Short mmCIF file of C-alpha atoms and ligand atoms in Angstrom, two decimals:
data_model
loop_
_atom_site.label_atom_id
_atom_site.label_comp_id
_atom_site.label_asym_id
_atom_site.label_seq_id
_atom_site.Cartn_x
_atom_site.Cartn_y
_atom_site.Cartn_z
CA UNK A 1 -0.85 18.24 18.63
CA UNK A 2 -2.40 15.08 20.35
CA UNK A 3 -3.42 12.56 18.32
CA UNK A 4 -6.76 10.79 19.30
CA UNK A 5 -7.52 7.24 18.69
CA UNK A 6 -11.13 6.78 18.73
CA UNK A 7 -13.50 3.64 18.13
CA UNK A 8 -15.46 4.74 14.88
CA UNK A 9 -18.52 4.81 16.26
CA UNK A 10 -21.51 7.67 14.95
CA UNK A 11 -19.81 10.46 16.83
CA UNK A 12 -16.20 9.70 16.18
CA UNK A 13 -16.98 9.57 12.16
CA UNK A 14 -18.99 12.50 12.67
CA UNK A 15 -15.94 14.17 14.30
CA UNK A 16 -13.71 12.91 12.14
CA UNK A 17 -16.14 14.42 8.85
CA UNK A 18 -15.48 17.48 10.34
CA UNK A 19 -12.06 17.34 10.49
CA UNK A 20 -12.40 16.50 7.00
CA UNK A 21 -14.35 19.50 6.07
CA UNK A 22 -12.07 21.87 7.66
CA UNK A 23 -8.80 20.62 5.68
CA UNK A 24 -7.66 18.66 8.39
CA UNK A 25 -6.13 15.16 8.57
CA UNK A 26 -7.78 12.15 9.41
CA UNK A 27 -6.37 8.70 9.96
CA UNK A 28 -8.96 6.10 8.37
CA UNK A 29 -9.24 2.19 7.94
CA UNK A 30 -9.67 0.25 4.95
CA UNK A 31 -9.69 -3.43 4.08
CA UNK A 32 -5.92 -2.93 2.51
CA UNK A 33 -4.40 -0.71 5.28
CA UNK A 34 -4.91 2.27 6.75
CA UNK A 35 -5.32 5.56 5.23
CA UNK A 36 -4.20 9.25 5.63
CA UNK A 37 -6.58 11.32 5.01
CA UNK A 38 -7.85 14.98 3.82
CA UNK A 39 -10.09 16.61 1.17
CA UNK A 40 -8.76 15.67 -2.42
CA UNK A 41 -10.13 18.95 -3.43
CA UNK A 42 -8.47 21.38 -1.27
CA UNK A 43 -4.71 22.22 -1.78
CA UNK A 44 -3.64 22.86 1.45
CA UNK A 45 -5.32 20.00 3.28
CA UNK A 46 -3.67 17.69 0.26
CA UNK A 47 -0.38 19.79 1.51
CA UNK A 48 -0.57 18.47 4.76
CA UNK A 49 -0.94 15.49 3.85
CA UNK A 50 2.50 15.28 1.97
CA UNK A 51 4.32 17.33 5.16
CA UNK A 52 2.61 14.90 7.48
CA UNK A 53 3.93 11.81 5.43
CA UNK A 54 7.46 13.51 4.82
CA UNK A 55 6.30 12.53 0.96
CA UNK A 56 7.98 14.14 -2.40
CA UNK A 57 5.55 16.17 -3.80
CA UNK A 58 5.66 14.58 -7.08
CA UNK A 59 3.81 11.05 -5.87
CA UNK A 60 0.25 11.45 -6.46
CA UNK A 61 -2.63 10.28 -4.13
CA UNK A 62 -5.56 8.35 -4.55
CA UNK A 63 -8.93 9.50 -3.71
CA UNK A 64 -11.28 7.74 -2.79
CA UNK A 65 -14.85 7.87 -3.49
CA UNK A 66 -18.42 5.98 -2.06
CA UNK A 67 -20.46 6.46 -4.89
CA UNK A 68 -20.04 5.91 -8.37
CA UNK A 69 -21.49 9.11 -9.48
CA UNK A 70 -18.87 10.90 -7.72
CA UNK A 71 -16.50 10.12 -10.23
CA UNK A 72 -17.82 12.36 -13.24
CA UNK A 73 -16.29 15.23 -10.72
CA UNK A 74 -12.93 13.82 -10.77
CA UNK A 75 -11.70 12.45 -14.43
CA UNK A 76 -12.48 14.19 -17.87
CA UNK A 77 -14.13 12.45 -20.49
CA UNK A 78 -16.04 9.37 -20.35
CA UNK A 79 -15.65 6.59 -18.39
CA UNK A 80 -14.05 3.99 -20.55
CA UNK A 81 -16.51 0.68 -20.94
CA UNK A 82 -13.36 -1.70 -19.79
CA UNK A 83 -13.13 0.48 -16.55
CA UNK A 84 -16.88 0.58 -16.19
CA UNK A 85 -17.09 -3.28 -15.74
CA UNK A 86 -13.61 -3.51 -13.26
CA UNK A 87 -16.08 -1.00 -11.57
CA UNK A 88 -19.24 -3.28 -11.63
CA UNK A 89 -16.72 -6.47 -10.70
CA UNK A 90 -14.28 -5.17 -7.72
CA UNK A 91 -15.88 -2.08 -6.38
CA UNK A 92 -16.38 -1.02 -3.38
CA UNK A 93 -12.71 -3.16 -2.73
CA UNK A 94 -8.86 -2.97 -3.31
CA UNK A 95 -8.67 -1.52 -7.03
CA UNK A 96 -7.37 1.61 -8.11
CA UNK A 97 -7.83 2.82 -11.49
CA UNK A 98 -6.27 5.71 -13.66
CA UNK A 99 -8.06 8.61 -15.57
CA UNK A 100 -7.57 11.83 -17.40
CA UNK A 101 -7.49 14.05 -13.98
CA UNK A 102 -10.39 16.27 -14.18
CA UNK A 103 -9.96 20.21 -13.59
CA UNK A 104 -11.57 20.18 -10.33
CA UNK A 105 -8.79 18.44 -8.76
CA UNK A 106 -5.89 19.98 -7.61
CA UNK A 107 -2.58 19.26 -9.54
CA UNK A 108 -0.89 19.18 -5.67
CA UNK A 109 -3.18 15.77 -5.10
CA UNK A 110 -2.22 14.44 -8.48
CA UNK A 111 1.42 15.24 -8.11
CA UNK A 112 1.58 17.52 -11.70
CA UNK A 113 0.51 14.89 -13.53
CA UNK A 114 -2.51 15.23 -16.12
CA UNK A 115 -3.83 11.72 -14.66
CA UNK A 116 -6.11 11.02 -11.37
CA UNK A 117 -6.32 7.81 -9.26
CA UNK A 118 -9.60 6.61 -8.08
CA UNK A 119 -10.91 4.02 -5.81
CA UNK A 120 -13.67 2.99 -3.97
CA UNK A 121 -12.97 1.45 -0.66
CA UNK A 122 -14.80 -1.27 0.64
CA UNK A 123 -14.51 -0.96 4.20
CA UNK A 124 -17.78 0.56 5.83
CA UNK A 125 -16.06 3.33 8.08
CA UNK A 126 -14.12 4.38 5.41
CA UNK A 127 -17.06 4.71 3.29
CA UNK A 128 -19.04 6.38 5.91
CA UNK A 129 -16.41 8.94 6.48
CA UNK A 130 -16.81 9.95 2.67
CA UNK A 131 -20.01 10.22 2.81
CA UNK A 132 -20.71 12.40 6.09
CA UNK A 133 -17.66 14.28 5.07
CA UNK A 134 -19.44 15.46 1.49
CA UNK A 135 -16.07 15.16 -0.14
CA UNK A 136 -13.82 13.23 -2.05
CA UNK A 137 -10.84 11.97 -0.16
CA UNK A 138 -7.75 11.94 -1.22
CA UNK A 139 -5.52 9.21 1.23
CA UNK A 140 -1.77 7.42 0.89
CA UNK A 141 -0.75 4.69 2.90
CA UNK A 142 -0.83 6.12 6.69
CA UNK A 143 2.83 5.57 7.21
CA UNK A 144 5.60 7.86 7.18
CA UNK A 145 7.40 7.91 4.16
CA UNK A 146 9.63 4.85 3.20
CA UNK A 147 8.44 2.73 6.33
CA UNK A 148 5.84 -0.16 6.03
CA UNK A 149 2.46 0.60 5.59
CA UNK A 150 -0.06 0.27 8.88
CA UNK A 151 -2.66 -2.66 9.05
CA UNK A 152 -3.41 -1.23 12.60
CA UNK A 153 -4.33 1.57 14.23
CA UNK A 154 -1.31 1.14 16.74
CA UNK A 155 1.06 1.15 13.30
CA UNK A 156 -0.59 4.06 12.08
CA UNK A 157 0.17 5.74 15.82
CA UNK A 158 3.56 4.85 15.55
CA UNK A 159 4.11 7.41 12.67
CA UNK A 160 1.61 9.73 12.68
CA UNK A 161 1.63 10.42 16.48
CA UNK A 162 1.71 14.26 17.16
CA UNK A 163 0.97 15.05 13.59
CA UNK A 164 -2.74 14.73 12.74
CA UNK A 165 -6.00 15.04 15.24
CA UNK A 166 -7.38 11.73 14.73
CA UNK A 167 -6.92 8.48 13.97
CA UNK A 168 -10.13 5.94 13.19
CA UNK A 169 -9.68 2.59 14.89
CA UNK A 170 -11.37 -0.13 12.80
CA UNK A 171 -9.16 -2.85 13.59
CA UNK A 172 -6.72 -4.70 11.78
CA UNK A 173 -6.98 -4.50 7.59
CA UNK A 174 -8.37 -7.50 6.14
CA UNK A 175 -6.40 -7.85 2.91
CA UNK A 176 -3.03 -6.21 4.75
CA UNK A 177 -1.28 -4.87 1.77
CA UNK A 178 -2.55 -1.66 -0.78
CA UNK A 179 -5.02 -1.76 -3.65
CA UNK A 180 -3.94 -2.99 -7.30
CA UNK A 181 -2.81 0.51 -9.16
CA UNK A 182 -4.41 -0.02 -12.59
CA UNK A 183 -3.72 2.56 -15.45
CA UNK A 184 -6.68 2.77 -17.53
CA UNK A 185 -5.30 5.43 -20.14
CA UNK A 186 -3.84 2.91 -22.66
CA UNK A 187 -5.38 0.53 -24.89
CA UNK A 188 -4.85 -2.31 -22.10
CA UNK A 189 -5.31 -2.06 -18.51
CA UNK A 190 -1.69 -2.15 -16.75
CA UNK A 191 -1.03 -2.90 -13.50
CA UNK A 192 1.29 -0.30 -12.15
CA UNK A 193 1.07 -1.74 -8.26
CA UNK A 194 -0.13 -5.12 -8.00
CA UNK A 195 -2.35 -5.40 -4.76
CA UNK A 196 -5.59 -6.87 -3.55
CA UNK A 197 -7.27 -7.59 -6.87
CA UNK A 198 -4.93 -9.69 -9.02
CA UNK A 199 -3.82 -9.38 -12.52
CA UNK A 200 -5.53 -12.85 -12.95
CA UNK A 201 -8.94 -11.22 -11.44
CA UNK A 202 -8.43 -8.26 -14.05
CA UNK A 203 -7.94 -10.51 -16.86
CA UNK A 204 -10.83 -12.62 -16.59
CA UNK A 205 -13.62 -9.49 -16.35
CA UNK A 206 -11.26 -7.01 -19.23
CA UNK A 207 -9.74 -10.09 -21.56
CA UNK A 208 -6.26 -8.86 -21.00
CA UNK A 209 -4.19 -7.37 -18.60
CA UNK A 210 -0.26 -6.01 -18.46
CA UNK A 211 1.39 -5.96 -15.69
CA UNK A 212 4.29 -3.15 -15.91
CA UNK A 213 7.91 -4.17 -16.09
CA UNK A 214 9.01 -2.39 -13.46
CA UNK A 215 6.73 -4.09 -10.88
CA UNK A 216 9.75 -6.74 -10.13
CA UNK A 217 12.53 -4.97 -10.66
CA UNK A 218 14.68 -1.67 -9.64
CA UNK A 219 14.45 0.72 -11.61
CA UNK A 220 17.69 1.67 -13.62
CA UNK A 221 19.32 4.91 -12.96
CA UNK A 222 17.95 7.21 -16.01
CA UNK A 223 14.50 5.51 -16.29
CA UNK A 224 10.98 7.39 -16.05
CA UNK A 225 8.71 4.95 -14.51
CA UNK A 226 5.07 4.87 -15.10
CA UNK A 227 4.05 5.43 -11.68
CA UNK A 228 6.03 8.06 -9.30
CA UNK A 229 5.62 5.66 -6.62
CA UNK A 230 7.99 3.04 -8.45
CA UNK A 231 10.96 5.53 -8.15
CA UNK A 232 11.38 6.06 -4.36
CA UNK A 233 12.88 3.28 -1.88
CA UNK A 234 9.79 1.47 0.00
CA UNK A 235 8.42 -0.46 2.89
CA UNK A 236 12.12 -0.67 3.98
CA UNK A 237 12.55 -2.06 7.46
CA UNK A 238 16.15 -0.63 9.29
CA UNK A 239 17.68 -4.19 8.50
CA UNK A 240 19.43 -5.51 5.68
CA UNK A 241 16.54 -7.85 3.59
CA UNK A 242 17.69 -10.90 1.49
CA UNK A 243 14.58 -12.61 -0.27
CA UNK A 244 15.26 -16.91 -0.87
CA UNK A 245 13.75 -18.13 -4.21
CA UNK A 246 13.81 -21.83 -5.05
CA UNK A 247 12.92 -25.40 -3.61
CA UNK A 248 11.74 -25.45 0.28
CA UNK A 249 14.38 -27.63 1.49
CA UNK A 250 17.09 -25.47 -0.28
CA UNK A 251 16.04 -22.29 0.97
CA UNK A 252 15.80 -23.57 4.50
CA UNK A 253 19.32 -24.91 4.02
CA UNK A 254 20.37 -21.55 2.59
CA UNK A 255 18.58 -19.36 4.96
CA UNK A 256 20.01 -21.23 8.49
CA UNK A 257 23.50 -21.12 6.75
CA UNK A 258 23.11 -17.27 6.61
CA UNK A 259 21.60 -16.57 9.85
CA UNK A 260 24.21 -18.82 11.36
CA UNK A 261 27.15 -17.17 9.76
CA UNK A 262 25.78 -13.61 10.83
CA UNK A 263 24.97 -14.76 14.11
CA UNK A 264 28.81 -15.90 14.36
CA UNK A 265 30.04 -12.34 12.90
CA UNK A 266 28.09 -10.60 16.53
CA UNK A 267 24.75 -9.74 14.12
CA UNK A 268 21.02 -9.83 15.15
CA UNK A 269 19.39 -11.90 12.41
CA UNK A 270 15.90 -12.89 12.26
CA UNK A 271 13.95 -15.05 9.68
CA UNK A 272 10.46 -14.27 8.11
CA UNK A 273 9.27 -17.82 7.02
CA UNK A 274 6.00 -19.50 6.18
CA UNK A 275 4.03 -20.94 9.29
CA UNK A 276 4.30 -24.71 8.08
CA UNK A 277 8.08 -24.35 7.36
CA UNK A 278 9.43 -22.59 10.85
CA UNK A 279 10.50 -26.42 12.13
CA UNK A 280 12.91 -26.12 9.42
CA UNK A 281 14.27 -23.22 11.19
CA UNK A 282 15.06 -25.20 15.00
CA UNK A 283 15.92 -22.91 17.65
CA UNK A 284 16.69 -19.41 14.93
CA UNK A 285 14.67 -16.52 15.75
CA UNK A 286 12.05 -16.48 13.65
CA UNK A 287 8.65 -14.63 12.62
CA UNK A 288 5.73 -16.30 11.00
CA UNK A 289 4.43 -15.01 7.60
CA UNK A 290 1.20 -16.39 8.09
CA UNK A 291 -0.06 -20.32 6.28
CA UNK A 292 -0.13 -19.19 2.82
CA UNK A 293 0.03 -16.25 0.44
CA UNK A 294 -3.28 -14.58 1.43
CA UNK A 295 -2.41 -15.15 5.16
CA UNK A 296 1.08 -13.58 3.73
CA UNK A 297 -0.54 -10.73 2.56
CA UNK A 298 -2.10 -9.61 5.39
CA UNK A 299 1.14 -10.62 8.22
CA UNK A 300 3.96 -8.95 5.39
CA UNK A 301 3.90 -5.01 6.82
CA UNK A 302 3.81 -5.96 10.51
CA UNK A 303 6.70 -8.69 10.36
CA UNK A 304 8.13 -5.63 9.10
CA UNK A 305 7.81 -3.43 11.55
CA UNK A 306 8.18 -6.03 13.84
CA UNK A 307 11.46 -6.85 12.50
CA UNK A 308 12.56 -3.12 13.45
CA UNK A 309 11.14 -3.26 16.87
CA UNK A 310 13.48 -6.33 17.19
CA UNK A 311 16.71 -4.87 15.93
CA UNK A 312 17.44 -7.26 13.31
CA UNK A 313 19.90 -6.05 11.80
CA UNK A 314 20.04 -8.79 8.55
CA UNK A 315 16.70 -10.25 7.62
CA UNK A 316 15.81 -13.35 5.42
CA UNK A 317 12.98 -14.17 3.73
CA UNK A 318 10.97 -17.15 2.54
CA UNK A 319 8.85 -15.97 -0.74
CA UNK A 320 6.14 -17.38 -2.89
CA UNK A 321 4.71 -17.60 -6.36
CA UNK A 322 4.61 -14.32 -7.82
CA UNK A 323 1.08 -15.03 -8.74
CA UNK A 324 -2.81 -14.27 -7.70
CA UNK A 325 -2.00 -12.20 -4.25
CA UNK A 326 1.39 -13.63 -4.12
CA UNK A 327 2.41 -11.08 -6.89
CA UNK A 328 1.68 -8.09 -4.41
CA UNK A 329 3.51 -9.69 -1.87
CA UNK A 330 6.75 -10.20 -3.78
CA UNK A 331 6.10 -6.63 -4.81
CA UNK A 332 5.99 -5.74 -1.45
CA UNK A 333 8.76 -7.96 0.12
CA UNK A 334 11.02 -7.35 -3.10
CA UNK A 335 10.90 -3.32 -2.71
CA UNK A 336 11.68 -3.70 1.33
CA UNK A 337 15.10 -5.79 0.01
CA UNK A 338 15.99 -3.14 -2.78
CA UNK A 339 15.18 -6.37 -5.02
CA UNK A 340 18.04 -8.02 -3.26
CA UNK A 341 17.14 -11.75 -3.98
CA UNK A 342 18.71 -14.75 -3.78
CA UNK A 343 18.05 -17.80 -6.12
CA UNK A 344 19.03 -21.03 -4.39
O1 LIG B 401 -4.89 0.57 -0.77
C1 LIG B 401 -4.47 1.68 -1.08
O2 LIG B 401 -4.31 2.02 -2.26
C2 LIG B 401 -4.13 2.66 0.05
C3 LIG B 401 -5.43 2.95 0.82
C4 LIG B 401 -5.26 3.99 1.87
O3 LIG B 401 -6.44 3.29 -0.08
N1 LIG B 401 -3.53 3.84 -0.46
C5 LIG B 401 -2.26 3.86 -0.95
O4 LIG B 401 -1.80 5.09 -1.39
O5 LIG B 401 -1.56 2.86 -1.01
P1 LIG B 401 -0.25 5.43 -1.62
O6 LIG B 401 -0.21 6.88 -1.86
O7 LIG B 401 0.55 4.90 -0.51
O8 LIG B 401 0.09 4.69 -2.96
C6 LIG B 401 -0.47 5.16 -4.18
C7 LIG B 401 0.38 4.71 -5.33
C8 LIG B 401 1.71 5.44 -5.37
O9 LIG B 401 2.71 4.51 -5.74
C9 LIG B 401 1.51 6.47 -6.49
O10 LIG B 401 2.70 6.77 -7.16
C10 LIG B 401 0.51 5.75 -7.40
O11 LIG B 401 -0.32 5.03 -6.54
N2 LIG B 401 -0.32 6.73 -8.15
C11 LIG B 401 -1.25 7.57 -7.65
N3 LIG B 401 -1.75 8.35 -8.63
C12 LIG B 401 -1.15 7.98 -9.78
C13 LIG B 401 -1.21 8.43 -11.13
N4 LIG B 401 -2.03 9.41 -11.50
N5 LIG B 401 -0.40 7.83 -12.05
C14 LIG B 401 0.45 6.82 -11.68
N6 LIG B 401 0.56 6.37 -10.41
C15 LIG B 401 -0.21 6.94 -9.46
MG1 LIG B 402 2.16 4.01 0.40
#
């Protein structure tokens, strides 16, 4: 198959709707990254999607909606009042929330489970695409399973070439890393993924807001984690990852003593660090994670992938606060290390 990378203008949405309509796959930008695409309500397309991705079967999707009406289709029951005002306060945008799955959707997009994940994207093509397509749709990260997820259309190409029709170009994503996962089942919203709308966000419009344990953590060996996604091994680029945590000046020091002492062994290291800090790093090969944690958020996936197409084969990593955004980053940087972190 050829895959087409079109400009989304009237006629390549319209194409792409189509696509839609007839179970096909569709690569699609939002403002957190790009999107794979295919009617939440039709089993094989939802198939596809999973051989396409190379994805267990048992990690759900999200679908996405453009309308809030479009829900009552997709969750039983009523929509709790907590989740109505996240609604009101961060949609269209990067939040994800989780219902009783309705019986109109397929147990193959939800993964088996007796729960759906919606969203409402914020980013107009995406939007667009739902609504010429007339149906819900159901889209994972556009990457093939395990790698970083695309914040281009060129990343998306790199996996997905030869395996879907089309792929949406809208540029590069604005917030650069997924939407906050947000079960809304319990008696207090949890944050399963942390992602573009922070815990901090959540708190102020719901009062409270948990943020699951095993968002910073591997999971241990016999443990059922509240989100399939938490189980498998993500975002991992080919080389080793070490995270630094601790004073600048420290982690510089401990970061240049590590690249230098793989350099000396015949390695290929490279260093992810903070714009403002790369003098610390002299002459050492080294790619900027943007000025600050937003900045972070949007550079993490492609210093990723970058770091693969420069055969690094050990990485190390600046980090920040695990707060606001910065908690989806450490998410994000701490799953591509296996948690492998170093406190300095
Ligand atoms: O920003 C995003 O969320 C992007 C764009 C394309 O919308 N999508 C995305 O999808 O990141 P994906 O499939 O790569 O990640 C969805 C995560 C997975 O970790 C999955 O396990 C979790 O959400 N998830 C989905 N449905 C769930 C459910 N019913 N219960 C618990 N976790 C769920
Ligand atoms: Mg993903």
């Amino acid at each position: 198959m050829i895959t087409r990378v079109m400009k989304p203008d009237a006629a390549a949405i319209e194409e792409a709707a189509s696509h839609i309509r007839e179970g096909r796959l569709v690569g699609i930008p939002t403002e957190t990254v790009y999107g794979l695409g295919a009617d939440a309500l039709n089993p094989d397309a939802v198939r596809a999607i999973f051989e396409a991705k190379g994805r267990p079967g048992d990690n759900p999707l999200i679908v996405h909606i453009a309308r809030m009406e479009e829900i009552a289709d997709l969750i039983s029951g009523e929509i709790p009042p907590a989740a109505r005002r996240l609604a009101q306060a961060f949609w269209p945008g990067p939040l994800t929330m989780i219902f009783p799955r309705g019986e109109r959707v397929p147990l193959r997009t939800t993964g088996g489970l007796e729960t759906v994940a919606v969203r409402m994207p914020a980013h107009p093509v995406a939007r667009t695409l739902i609504e010429r397509s007339g149906r819900p749709i159901a889209a994972p990260s556009g990457n093939r399973s395990g790698r970083p997820s695309p914040t281009t259309a060129a990343h998306m190409l790199q996996d997905m070439d030869g395996r879907i029709p089309l792929i949406l170009d809208g540029g590069p994503c604005e917030v650069g890393v997924e939407s906050t996962v947000l079960d809304m089942t319990g008696p207090v919203p949890r944050i399963l993924r942390p992602g573009g709308v922070t815990r901090e966000q959540i708190a102020a419009v719901c009062g409270a807001c948990e943020v699951d344990s095993a968002v910073m953590r591997p999971l241990r060996e016999d443990e059922r984690p509240r989100s399939p996604g938490m189980k498998y091994r993500h975002y991992a680029p080919a080389g080793a990852l070490t995270i630094y945590r601790g004073a600048r000046m420290r982690v510089a020091e401990a970061i240049c003593a590590a690249y230098d002492a793989a350099l000396s062994e015949g390695k290929r290291p490279l260093i992810l660090a903070l714009e403002g800090n790369r003098p610390l790093y002299g002459g050492r090969n080294c790619e900027s994670l943007g000025a600050d944690a937003r900045a972070m958020a949007q550079t993490v996936f492609s210093a990723l992938r970058d770091a693969d197409e420069k055969r690094a084969d050990v990485i190390f990593s600046e980090s920040v606060e695990a707060e606001g955004i910065g908690l989806a980053v450490m998410n994000r940087l701490g799953r591509a290390a296996a948690f492998h972190i170093e406190e300095v």
